[in-house]
mmCIF file with all atom_site columns, C-alpha atoms in Angstrom:
data_model
loop_
_atom_site.group_PDB
_atom_site.id
_atom_site.type_symbol
_atom_site.label_atom_id
_atom_site.label_alt_id
_atom_site.label_comp_id
_atom_site.label_asym_id
_atom_site.label_entity_id
_atom_site.label_seq_id
_atom_site.pdbx_PDB_ins_code
_atom_site.Cartn_x
_atom_site.Cartn_y
_atom_site.Cartn_z
_atom_site.occupancy
_atom_site.B_iso_or_equiv
_atom_site.pdbx_formal_charge
_atom_site.auth_seq_id
_atom_site.auth_comp_id
_atom_site.auth_asym_id
_atom_site.auth_atom_id
_atom_site.pdbx_PDB_model_num
ATOM 1   C CA . MET A 1 1   ? -94.099  -34.999 -72.502  1.00 0.00 ? 367 MET A CA 1
ATOM 2   C CA . LYS A 1 2   ? -92.728  -33.244 -75.578  1.00 0.00 ? 368 LYS A CA 1
ATOM 3   C CA . ASN A 1 3   ? -95.316  -34.948 -77.798  1.00 0.00 ? 369 ASN A CA 1
ATOM 4   C CA . THR A 1 4   ? -98.082  -33.812 -75.433  1.00 0.00 ? 370 THR A CA 1
ATOM 5   C CA . LYS A 1 5   ? -96.911  -30.213 -75.713  1.00 0.00 ? 371 LYS A CA 1
ATOM 6   C CA . LYS A 1 6   ? -96.779  -30.471 -79.492  1.00 0.00 ? 372 LYS A CA 1
ATOM 7   C CA . ILE A 1 7   ? -100.336 -31.821 -79.698  1.00 0.00 ? 373 ILE A CA 1
ATOM 8   C CA . ALA A 1 8   ? -101.654 -29.225 -77.249  1.00 0.00 ? 374 ALA A CA 1
ATOM 9   C CA . PHE A 1 9   ? -99.900  -26.367 -79.043  1.00 0.00 ? 375 PHE A CA 1
ATOM 10  C CA . GLY A 1 10  ? -101.188 -27.626 -82.397  1.00 0.00 ? 376 GLY A CA 1
ATOM 11  C CA . GLY A 1 11  ? -104.712 -27.819 -81.014  1.00 0.00 ? 377 GLY A CA 1
ATOM 12  C CA . ILE A 1 12  ? -104.532 -24.280 -79.658  1.00 0.00 ? 378 ILE A CA 1
ATOM 13  C CA . ILE A 1 13  ? -103.127 -22.924 -82.919  1.00 0.00 ? 379 ILE A CA 1
ATOM 14  C CA . SER A 1 14  ? -105.782 -24.802 -84.916  1.00 0.00 ? 380 SER A CA 1
ATOM 15  C CA . ALA A 1 15  ? -108.634 -23.579 -82.713  1.00 0.00 ? 381 ALA A CA 1
ATOM 16  C CA . LEU A 1 16  ? -107.425 -19.967 -82.835  1.00 0.00 ? 382 LEU A CA 1
ATOM 17  C CA . SER A 1 17  ? -106.956 -20.206 -86.589  1.00 0.00 ? 383 SER A CA 1
ATOM 18  C CA . VAL A 1 18  ? -110.477 -21.502 -87.182  1.00 0.00 ? 384 VAL A CA 1
ATOM 19  C CA . ALA A 1 19  ? -111.908 -18.844 -84.841  1.00 0.00 ? 385 ALA A CA 1
ATOM 20  C CA . ILE A 1 20  ? -110.111 -16.093 -86.766  1.00 0.00 ? 386 ILE A CA 1
ATOM 21  C CA . LEU A 1 21  ? -111.289 -17.557 -90.081  1.00 0.00 ? 387 LEU A CA 1
ATOM 22  C CA . VAL A 1 22  ? -114.875 -17.509 -88.757  1.00 0.00 ? 388 VAL A CA 1
ATOM 23  C CA . ILE A 1 23  ? -114.454 -13.778 -88.135  1.00 0.00 ? 389 ILE A CA 1
ATOM 24  C CA . ALA A 1 24  ? -113.101 -13.435 -91.679  1.00 0.00 ? 390 ALA A CA 1
ATOM 25  C CA . ALA A 1 25  ? -116.186 -15.226 -92.999  1.00 0.00 ? 391 ALA A CA 1
ATOM 26  C CA . TYR A 1 26  ? -118.492 -12.696 -91.350  1.00 0.00 ? 392 TYR A CA 1
ATOM 27  C CA . ILE A 1 27  ? -116.423 -9.557  -91.971  1.00 0.00 ? 393 ILE A CA 1
ATOM 28  C CA . GLU A 1 28  ? -115.568 -10.066 -95.626  1.00 0.00 ? 394 GLU A CA 1
ATOM 29  C CA . ILE A 1 29  ? -113.453 -6.944  -95.977  1.00 0.00 ? 395 ILE A CA 1
ATOM 30  C CA . LEU A 1 30  ? -110.932 -8.514  -93.572  1.00 0.00 ? 396 LEU A CA 1
ATOM 31  C CA . ASP A 1 31  ? -110.723 -11.954 -95.166  1.00 0.00 ? 397 ASP A CA 1
ATOM 32  C CA . ILE A 1 32  ? -107.287 -11.598 -96.786  1.00 0.00 ? 398 ILE A CA 1
ATOM 33  C CA . SER A 1 33  ? -105.669 -9.843  -93.827  1.00 0.00 ? 399 SER A CA 1
ATOM 34  C CA . LEU A 1 34  ? -107.067 -12.380 -91.369  1.00 0.00 ? 400 LEU A CA 1
ATOM 35  C CA . VAL A 1 35  ? -105.867 -15.281 -93.527  1.00 0.00 ? 401 VAL A CA 1
ATOM 36  C CA . VAL A 1 36  ? -102.392 -13.726 -93.417  1.00 0.00 ? 402 VAL A CA 1
ATOM 37  C CA . THR A 1 37  ? -102.738 -13.460 -89.630  1.00 0.00 ? 403 THR A CA 1
ATOM 38  C CA . VAL A 1 38  ? -103.762 -17.119 -89.412  1.00 0.00 ? 404 VAL A CA 1
ATOM 39  C CA . SER A 1 39  ? -100.704 -18.116 -91.442  1.00 0.00 ? 405 SER A CA 1
ATOM 40  C CA . LEU A 1 40  ? -98.581  -16.968 -88.494  1.00 0.00 ? 406 LEU A CA 1
ATOM 41  C CA . GLY A 1 41  ? -99.865  -19.983 -86.568  1.00 0.00 ? 407 GLY A CA 1
ATOM 42  C CA . ILE A 1 42  ? -98.281  -22.240 -89.165  1.00 0.00 ? 408 ILE A CA 1
ATOM 43  C CA . VAL A 1 43  ? -95.066  -20.227 -88.838  1.00 0.00 ? 409 VAL A CA 1
ATOM 44  C CA . PHE A 1 44  ? -95.014  -20.846 -85.077  1.00 0.00 ? 410 PHE A CA 1
ATOM 45  C CA . MET A 1 45  ? -95.734  -24.558 -85.547  1.00 0.00 ? 411 MET A CA 1
ATOM 46  C CA . GLU A 1 46  ? -92.962  -24.807 -88.145  1.00 0.00 ? 412 GLU A CA 1
ATOM 47  C CA . ILE A 1 47  ? -90.416  -23.063 -85.923  1.00 0.00 ? 413 ILE A CA 1
ATOM 48  C CA . GLU A 1 48  ? -91.292  -24.888 -82.714  1.00 0.00 ? 414 GLU A CA 1
ATOM 49  C CA . TYR A 1 49  ? -92.196  -28.393 -83.884  1.00 0.00 ? 415 TYR A CA 1
ATOM 50  C CA . GLY A 1 50  ? -91.169  -28.812 -87.522  1.00 0.00 ? 416 GLY A CA 1
ATOM 51  C CA . THR A 1 51  ? -92.749  -29.520 -90.863  1.00 0.00 ? 417 THR A CA 1
ATOM 52  C CA . GLY A 1 52  ? -94.819  -32.545 -89.859  1.00 0.00 ? 418 GLY A CA 1
ATOM 53  C CA . ALA A 1 53  ? -96.581  -30.679 -87.069  1.00 0.00 ? 419 ALA A CA 1
ATOM 54  C CA . SER A 1 54  ? -97.182  -27.594 -89.195  1.00 0.00 ? 420 SER A CA 1
ATOM 55  C CA . ILE A 1 55  ? -98.644  -29.661 -92.045  1.00 0.00 ? 421 ILE A CA 1
ATOM 56  C CA . SER A 1 56  ? -100.905 -31.487 -89.572  1.00 0.00 ? 422 SER A CA 1
ATOM 57  C CA . CYS A 1 57  ? -102.094 -28.134 -88.262  1.00 0.00 ? 423 CYS A CA 1
ATOM 58  C CA . PHE A 1 58  ? -102.672 -26.905 -91.830  1.00 0.00 ? 424 PHE A CA 1
ATOM 59  C CA . VAL A 1 59  ? -104.752 -29.988 -92.682  1.00 0.00 ? 425 VAL A CA 1
ATOM 60  C CA . ALA A 1 60  ? -106.817 -29.680 -89.491  1.00 0.00 ? 426 ALA A CA 1
ATOM 61  C CA . VAL A 1 61  ? -107.543 -25.982 -90.016  1.00 0.00 ? 427 VAL A CA 1
ATOM 62  C CA . SER A 1 62  ? -108.331 -26.548 -93.704  1.00 0.00 ? 428 SER A CA 1
ATOM 63  C CA . PHE A 1 63  ? -110.792 -29.351 -92.958  1.00 0.00 ? 429 PHE A CA 1
ATOM 64  C CA . LEU A 1 64  ? -112.472 -27.547 -90.064  1.00 0.00 ? 430 LEU A CA 1
ATOM 65  C CA . SER A 1 65  ? -112.736 -24.250 -91.923  1.00 0.00 ? 431 SER A CA 1
ATOM 66  C CA . LEU A 1 66  ? -114.358 -25.919 -94.943  1.00 0.00 ? 432 LEU A CA 1
ATOM 67  C CA . LEU A 1 67  ? -116.734 -27.706 -92.618  1.00 0.00 ? 433 LEU A CA 1
ATOM 68  C CA . LEU A 1 68  ? -117.631 -24.862 -90.243  1.00 0.00 ? 434 LEU A CA 1
ATOM 69  C CA . LEU A 1 69  ? -117.329 -21.544 -92.065  1.00 0.00 ? 435 LEU A CA 1
ATOM 70  C CA . PRO A 1 70  ? -120.532 -20.054 -93.462  1.00 0.00 ? 436 PRO A CA 1
ATOM 71  C CA . SER A 1 71  ? -118.583 -18.413 -96.301  1.00 0.00 ? 437 SER A CA 1
ATOM 72  C CA . LYS A 1 72  ? -115.995 -20.636 -97.945  1.00 0.00 ? 438 LYS A CA 1
ATOM 73  C CA . ILE A 1 73  ? -113.887 -17.772 -99.358  1.00 0.00 ? 439 ILE A CA 1
ATOM 74  C CA . PRO A 1 74  ? -111.611 -17.408 -96.284  1.00 0.00 ? 440 PRO A CA 1
ATOM 75  C CA . ALA A 1 75  ? -111.219 -21.195 -96.147  1.00 0.00 ? 441 ALA A CA 1
ATOM 76  C CA . LEU A 1 76  ? -110.204 -21.268 -99.810  1.00 0.00 ? 442 LEU A CA 1
ATOM 77  C CA . LEU A 1 77  ? -107.763 -18.398 -99.307  1.00 0.00 ? 443 LEU A CA 1
ATOM 78  C CA . TYR A 1 78  ? -106.226 -20.291 -96.421  1.00 0.00 ? 444 TYR A CA 1
ATOM 79  C CA . ILE A 1 79  ? -106.024 -23.571 -98.347  1.00 0.00 ? 445 ILE A CA 1
ATOM 80  C CA . CYS A 1 80  ? -104.747 -22.028 -101.586 1.00 0.00 ? 446 CYS A CA 1
ATOM 81  C CA . PHE A 1 81  ? -102.175 -19.813 -99.955  1.00 0.00 ? 447 PHE A CA 1
ATOM 82  C CA . GLY A 1 82  ? -102.085 -18.927 -96.271  1.00 0.00 ? 448 GLY A CA 1
ATOM 83  C CA . GLY A 1 83  ? -101.688 -22.363 -94.779  1.00 0.00 ? 449 GLY A CA 1
ATOM 84  C CA . TRP A 1 84  ? -98.936  -23.991 -96.790  1.00 0.00 ? 450 TRP A CA 1
ATOM 85  C CA . TYR A 1 85  ? -96.829  -20.981 -97.755  1.00 0.00 ? 451 TYR A CA 1
ATOM 86  C CA . PRO A 1 86  ? -94.891  -20.632 -94.463  1.00 0.00 ? 452 PRO A CA 1
ATOM 87  C CA . VAL A 1 87  ? -93.689  -24.234 -94.831  1.00 0.00 ? 453 VAL A CA 1
ATOM 88  C CA . VAL A 1 88  ? -92.686  -23.729 -98.469  1.00 0.00 ? 454 VAL A CA 1
ATOM 89  C CA . LYS A 1 89  ? -90.972  -20.452 -97.567  1.00 0.00 ? 455 LYS A CA 1
ATOM 90  C CA . LYS A 1 90  ? -88.645  -22.281 -95.188  1.00 0.00 ? 456 LYS A CA 1
ATOM 91  C CA . TYR A 1 91  ? -87.447  -24.624 -97.909  1.00 0.00 ? 457 TYR A CA 1
ATOM 92  C CA . ALA A 1 92  ? -87.446  -22.078 -100.750 1.00 0.00 ? 458 ALA A CA 1
ATOM 93  C CA . GLU A 1 93  ? -85.138  -19.797 -98.788  1.00 0.00 ? 459 GLU A CA 1
ATOM 94  C CA . ARG A 1 94  ? -82.480  -22.505 -98.777  1.00 0.00 ? 460 ARG A CA 1
ATOM 95  C CA . LEU A 1 95  ? -82.165  -22.110 -102.564 1.00 0.00 ? 461 LEU A CA 1
ATOM 96  C CA . PRO A 1 96  ? -79.991  -19.512 -104.335 1.00 0.00 ? 462 PRO A CA 1
ATOM 97  C CA . ARG A 1 97  ? -81.720  -16.104 -104.212 1.00 0.00 ? 463 ARG A CA 1
ATOM 98  C CA . LEU A 1 98  ? -82.880  -15.974 -107.852 1.00 0.00 ? 464 LEU A CA 1
ATOM 99  C CA . LEU A 1 99  ? -84.192  -19.534 -107.827 1.00 0.00 ? 465 LEU A CA 1
ATOM 100 C CA . GLU A 1 100 ? -85.835  -18.872 -104.461 1.00 0.00 ? 466 GLU A CA 1
ATOM 101 C CA . TRP A 1 101 ? -87.880  -16.015 -105.892 1.00 0.00 ? 467 TRP A CA 1
ATOM 102 C CA . VAL A 1 102 ? -88.718  -17.907 -109.070 1.00 0.00 ? 468 VAL A CA 1
ATOM 103 C CA . VAL A 1 103 ? -90.057  -20.798 -106.980 1.00 0.00 ? 469 VAL A CA 1
ATOM 104 C CA . LYS A 1 104 ? -91.992  -18.470 -104.668 1.00 0.00 ? 470 LYS A CA 1
ATOM 105 C CA . MET A 1 105 ? -93.558  -16.489 -107.520 1.00 0.00 ? 471 MET A CA 1
ATOM 106 C CA . VAL A 1 106 ? -94.468  -19.584 -109.548 1.00 0.00 ? 472 VAL A CA 1
ATOM 107 C CA . LEU A 1 107 ? -96.088  -21.218 -106.519 1.00 0.00 ? 473 LEU A CA 1
ATOM 108 C CA . PHE A 1 108 ? -97.931  -18.039 -105.550 1.00 0.00 ? 474 PHE A CA 1
ATOM 109 C CA . ASN A 1 109 ? -99.263  -17.449 -109.047 1.00 0.00 ? 475 ASN A CA 1
ATOM 110 C CA . GLY A 1 110 ? -100.249 -21.108 -109.340 1.00 0.00 ? 476 GLY A CA 1
ATOM 111 C CA . ALA A 1 111 ? -102.118 -20.856 -106.042 1.00 0.00 ? 477 ALA A CA 1
ATOM 112 C CA . LEU A 1 112 ? -103.728 -17.618 -107.200 1.00 0.00 ? 478 LEU A CA 1
ATOM 113 C CA . GLY A 1 113 ? -104.850 -19.318 -110.406 1.00 0.00 ? 479 GLY A CA 1
ATOM 114 C CA . ALA A 1 114 ? -106.258 -22.276 -108.460 1.00 0.00 ? 480 ALA A CA 1
ATOM 115 C CA . TYR A 1 115 ? -108.108 -19.905 -106.137 1.00 0.00 ? 481 TYR A CA 1
ATOM 116 C CA . GLY A 1 116 ? -109.520 -17.981 -109.105 1.00 0.00 ? 482 GLY A CA 1
ATOM 117 C CA . TYR A 1 117 ? -110.634 -21.163 -110.828 1.00 0.00 ? 483 TYR A CA 1
ATOM 118 C CA . VAL A 1 118 ? -112.360 -22.554 -107.744 1.00 0.00 ? 484 VAL A CA 1
ATOM 119 C CA . THR A 1 119 ? -114.136 -19.307 -106.905 1.00 0.00 ? 485 THR A CA 1
ATOM 120 C CA . ILE A 1 120 ? -115.416 -18.856 -110.463 1.00 0.00 ? 486 ILE A CA 1
ATOM 121 C CA . ALA A 1 121 ? -116.026 -22.442 -111.621 1.00 0.00 ? 487 ALA A CA 1
ATOM 122 C CA . VAL A 1 122 ? -117.092 -24.072 -108.370 1.00 0.00 ? 488 VAL A CA 1
ATOM 123 C CA . LEU A 1 123 ? -118.544 -21.262 -106.262 1.00 0.00 ? 489 LEU A CA 1
ATOM 124 C CA . GLY A 1 124 ? -119.985 -19.384 -109.228 1.00 0.00 ? 490 GLY A CA 1
ATOM 125 C CA . LEU A 1 125 ? -118.567 -15.934 -108.557 1.00 0.00 ? 491 LEU A CA 1
ATOM 126 C CA . VAL A 1 126 ? -118.574 -13.506 -111.466 1.00 0.00 ? 492 VAL A CA 1
ATOM 127 C CA . GLU A 1 127 ? -115.411 -13.525 -113.567 1.00 0.00 ? 493 GLU A CA 1
ATOM 128 C CA . PRO A 1 128 ? -113.798 -10.057 -113.709 1.00 0.00 ? 494 PRO A CA 1
ATOM 129 C CA . ALA A 1 129 ? -112.982 -8.277  -116.969 1.00 0.00 ? 495 ALA A CA 1
ATOM 130 C CA . ALA A 1 130 ? -109.541 -8.853  -118.541 1.00 0.00 ? 496 ALA A CA 1
ATOM 131 C CA . VAL A 1 131 ? -108.188 -5.416  -117.542 1.00 0.00 ? 497 VAL A CA 1
ATOM 132 C CA . LEU A 1 132 ? -109.299 -5.968  -113.978 1.00 0.00 ? 498 LEU A CA 1
ATOM 133 C CA . LYS A 1 133 ? -107.722 -9.444  -113.947 1.00 0.00 ? 499 LYS A CA 1
ATOM 134 C CA . ILE A 1 134 ? -104.354 -8.023  -115.013 1.00 0.00 ? 500 ILE A CA 1
ATOM 135 C CA . THR A 1 135 ? -104.579 -5.228  -112.445 1.00 0.00 ? 501 THR A CA 1
ATOM 136 C CA . LEU A 1 136 ? -105.514 -7.675  -109.698 1.00 0.00 ? 502 LEU A CA 1
ATOM 137 C CA . LEU A 1 137 ? -102.685 -10.006 -110.703 1.00 0.00 ? 503 LEU A CA 1
ATOM 138 C CA . ILE A 1 138 ? -100.118 -7.199  -110.522 1.00 0.00 ? 504 ILE A CA 1
ATOM 139 C CA . MET A 1 139 ? -101.469 -5.958  -107.186 1.00 0.00 ? 505 MET A CA 1
ATOM 140 C CA . ALA A 1 140 ? -101.552 -9.487  -105.765 1.00 0.00 ? 506 ALA A CA 1
ATOM 141 C CA . ASN A 1 141 ? -97.928  -10.086 -106.763 1.00 0.00 ? 507 ASN A CA 1
ATOM 142 C CA . VAL A 1 142 ? -96.810  -6.816  -105.164 1.00 0.00 ? 508 VAL A CA 1
ATOM 143 C CA . ALA A 1 143 ? -98.778  -7.663  -102.010 1.00 0.00 ? 509 ALA A CA 1
ATOM 144 C CA . PHE A 1 144 ? -97.198  -11.120 -101.979 1.00 0.00 ? 510 PHE A CA 1
ATOM 145 C CA . VAL A 1 145 ? -93.664  -9.696  -102.090 1.00 0.00 ? 511 VAL A CA 1
ATOM 146 C CA . VAL A 1 146 ? -94.520  -7.284  -99.253  1.00 0.00 ? 512 VAL A CA 1
ATOM 147 C CA . TYR A 1 147 ? -96.043  -10.187 -97.288  1.00 0.00 ? 513 TYR A CA 1
ATOM 148 C CA . ASP A 1 148 ? -92.929  -12.293 -97.812  1.00 0.00 ? 514 ASP A CA 1
ATOM 149 C CA . PHE A 1 149 ? -90.607  -9.557  -96.566  1.00 0.00 ? 515 PHE A CA 1
ATOM 150 C CA . ALA A 1 150 ? -92.869  -8.795  -93.593  1.00 0.00 ? 516 ALA A CA 1
ATOM 151 C CA . LEU A 1 151 ? -93.082  -12.486 -92.723  1.00 0.00 ? 517 LEU A CA 1
ATOM 152 C CA . THR A 1 152 ? -89.289  -12.749 -92.807  1.00 0.00 ? 518 THR A CA 1
ATOM 153 C CA . ARG A 1 153 ? -89.020  -9.816  -90.398  1.00 0.00 ? 519 ARG A CA 1
ATOM 154 C CA . LEU A 1 154 ? -91.655  -11.266 -88.065  1.00 0.00 ? 520 LEU A CA 1
ATOM 155 C CA . ILE A 1 155 ? -89.903  -14.633 -88.036  1.00 0.00 ? 521 ILE A CA 1
ATOM 156 C CA . THR A 1 156 ? -86.599  -12.924 -87.222  1.00 0.00 ? 522 THR A CA 1
ATOM 157 C CA . VAL A 1 157 ? -88.124  -10.961 -84.334  1.00 0.00 ? 523 VAL A CA 1
ATOM 158 C CA . TYR A 1 158 ? -89.872  -14.067 -83.015  1.00 0.00 ? 524 TYR A CA 1
ATOM 159 C CA . VAL A 1 159 ? -86.755  -16.248 -83.110  1.00 0.00 ? 525 VAL A CA 1
ATOM 160 C CA . ARG A 1 160 ? -84.354  -13.631 -81.738  1.00 0.00 ? 526 ARG A CA 1
ATOM 161 C CA . LYS A 1 161 ? -86.465  -11.821 -79.136  1.00 0.00 ? 527 LYS A CA 1
ATOM 162 C CA . ILE A 1 162 ? -89.748  -13.536 -78.306  1.00 0.00 ? 528 ILE A CA 1
ATOM 163 C CA . ARG A 1 163 ? -89.186  -17.287 -78.528  1.00 0.00 ? 529 ARG A CA 1
ATOM 164 C CA . ASN A 1 164 ? -87.003  -17.676 -75.428  1.00 0.00 ? 530 ASN A CA 1
ATOM 165 C CA . ARG A 1 165 ? -89.388  -15.615 -73.312  1.00 0.00 ? 531 ARG A CA 1
ATOM 166 C CA . LEU A 1 166 ? -92.348  -17.860 -74.133  1.00 0.00 ? 532 LEU A CA 1
ATOM 167 C CA . GLY A 1 167 ? -90.642  -21.077 -73.092  1.00 0.00 ? 533 GLY A CA 1
ATOM 168 C CA . ILE A 1 168 ? -92.689  -23.206 -75.481  1.00 0.00 ? 534 ILE A CA 1
ATOM 169 C CA . LYS A 1 169 ? -90.078  -25.936 -75.885  1.00 0.00 ? 535 LYS A CA 1
#
């Protein structure tokens, strides 16, 4: 019975995630914020059913979004960052604080570099000027830190106040 619930919950999270990413593909101004919203599904999977289930959900959403989305930008954002980060966050936060942030920042900037490479080299988007690249990099890093703190708060609220009321497990 527990396995059935896990599969059903993963299917619901995956379907909702792909549906939200479809919206992000059509309303391009919302693509980053909707990818962040979709990453909450991975957070819930990680909390309720563990790393294996959350990675399975990530793979399913990644595959379906690449297959179904008319614009691949939200899918790439999800694959390069939004989908795997909640799982990595769980393990990074077990490290000493300084090492935790070094790991998080290195992984984020690596993912950002991979995203930039794919969008420019593979999808053919125009490469921004050097000054704009530096500005975007700084802004992205600040946004990432804010996202990390906000995600920590949301996880805390979910675990302490919401989780028991839902009765998922």
